[in-house]
C-alpha positions in Angstrom: -38.9 -96.5 10.8 -38.9 -95.5 13.8 -42.7 -96.0 14.2 -41.9 -100.0 13.5 -39.1 -100.1 15.4 -41.7 -99.0 18.3 -44.2 -101.3 17.2 -41.3 -104.0 17.7 -39.9 -103.0 20.9 -43.7 -103.4 22.5 -44.4 -106.7 20.9 -41.1 -108.2 22.0 -40.4 -106.2 25.3 -37.0 -105.2 24.2 -35.6 -102.2 22.9 -35.3 -101.8 19.4 -32.5 -98.9 18.2 -32.5 -97.8 14.6 -29.2 -96.7 13.1 -29.9 -94.7 10.0 -26.5 -95.3 7.4 -26.0 -91.1 8.0 -25.4 -91.6 11.1 -23.0 -95.2 10.6 -21.2 -92.6 8.3 -20.7 -90.4 10.8 -19.1 -92.6 13.5 -16.6 -94.1 10.9 -15.4 -90.5 10.1 -15.3 -89.7 13.9 -13.1 -92.6 14.3 -11.0 -91.7 11.6 -10.4 -88.2 12.8 -9.5 -89.7 16.2 -7.3 -92.1 14.5 -5.5 -88.9 12.3 -5.2 -87.4 15.8 -3.4 -90.2 17.5 -0.8 -90.7 14.3 0.1 -87.0 14.4 0.4 -87.1 17.9 2.8 -90.0 17.8 4.7 -88.4 14.9 4.9 -85.4 17.2 6.1 -87.0 20.0 8.8 -89.0 17.8 10.4 -85.6 16.2 10.6 -84.4 19.9 12.3 -87.1 20.8 14.8 -87.0 18.2 15.2 -83.6 18.4 15.9 -83.7 22.1 18.8 -86.7 21.4 20.5 -84.8 18.4 20.6 -81.7 20.8 22.3 -83.7 23.5 24.6 -85.3 21.4 26.0 -81.4 20.4 25.4 -80.6 24.0 28.2 -83.5 24.9 30.3 -82.4 22.1 30.2 -78.5 23.5 31.4 -79.8 26.8 34.0 -81.7 25.3 35.3 -78.4 23.9 34.9 -76.3 26.6 36.8 -78.7 28.8 39.4 -78.9 26.3 40.1 -75.2 26.2 39.2 -74.6 29.8 42.4 -77.3 30.4 44.4 -75.3 27.8 43.6 -72.0 29.5 44.8 -73.2 32.4 48.1 -74.4 31.3 48.2 -71.2 30.2 50.3 -72.2 27.1 50.3 -70.8 23.8 50.9 -72.3 20.6 53.3 -70.2 18.5 53.2 -71.2 14.7 56.4 -70.0 13.1 56.7 -68.9 9.4 59.9 -68.6 7.4 59.4 -66.8 4.2 63.0 -65.5 4.1 65.8 -67.1 1.7 67.8 -68.7 4.3 67.4 -71.3 7.3 66.2 -69.4 10.5 67.5 -71.2 13.7 64.2 -71.1 16.7 65.4 -72.1 19.8 68.2 -74.5 18.0 66.0 -76.0 15.9 66.7 -75.2 12.3 63.3 -74.3 10.3 64.2 -74.2 6.5 63.0 -71.1 4.1 59.3 -71.3 3.1 58.7 -73.5 6.1 56.6 -73.7 9.4 57.3 -75.1 12.6 54.5 -74.9 16.0 55.9 -74.3 19.0 54.3 -74.5 22.5 55.2 -71.3 24.6 54.2 -70.7 28.7 54.1 -67.7 29.7 57.4 -66.5 31.0 58.9 -68.5 28.7 61.2 -67.3 26.3 62.1 -68.1 22.1 65.1 -67.1 20.7 65.3 -66.6 16.5 68.5 -66.6 14.8 69.7 -66.0 11.3 66.6 -64.0 10.1 67.4 -62.9 6.6 64.2 -62.1 5.3 60.5 -62.0 6.9 59.7 -63.9 10.1 55.6 -64.3 10.9 54.9 -65.3 14.2 51.1 -66.2 14.2 49.3 -66.4 17.6 45.9 -67.5 18.0 44.6 -63.9 18.3 47.4 -61.9 16.0 49.7 -62.2 13.6 53.1 -60.4 13.7 55.7 -60.2 10.7 59.2 -59.2 12.1 62.3 -58.2 9.9 64.8 -58.5 12.5 67.9 -60.7 12.2 68.0 -61.9 15.6 65.1 -61.4 18.3 63.4 -62.8 21.2 59.7 -63.6 21.9 58.3 -63.6 25.0 54.7 -64.0 26.1 53.6 -62.0 29.3 50.1 -60.9 30.8 48.7 -58.1 29.0 51.4 -57.6 27.1 52.4 -58.7 23.4 
């Protein structure tokens, strides 16, 4: 085949290239490999962009939460949950709490909370600690470093 191509090229004064079927298949295989590599690259880039977007969304919510908690810490206000587990109502700063009910109160440092009429058990839940009190009349105060 190459001999015929050489003779034709001398007769016609043109360069004649012979392409065998195996070489054509090799070229197609190389094109397919390039296409699959390109597709894999595009899929990888898409996944990276998707993960980046998801991480940015999580970062946004994290920053919002940090701002919220920073605001709470700057105000120095604690939310107390007072639960009346007694048989009669109690008075929390002139607010009535029926038996087996609870009330949430925000208390800043240095402020006092007076509880009167406790006949059973009163539970005071702070963000960090849970206190159980069995005194009839008592006062709650938040101070720096002390319970």
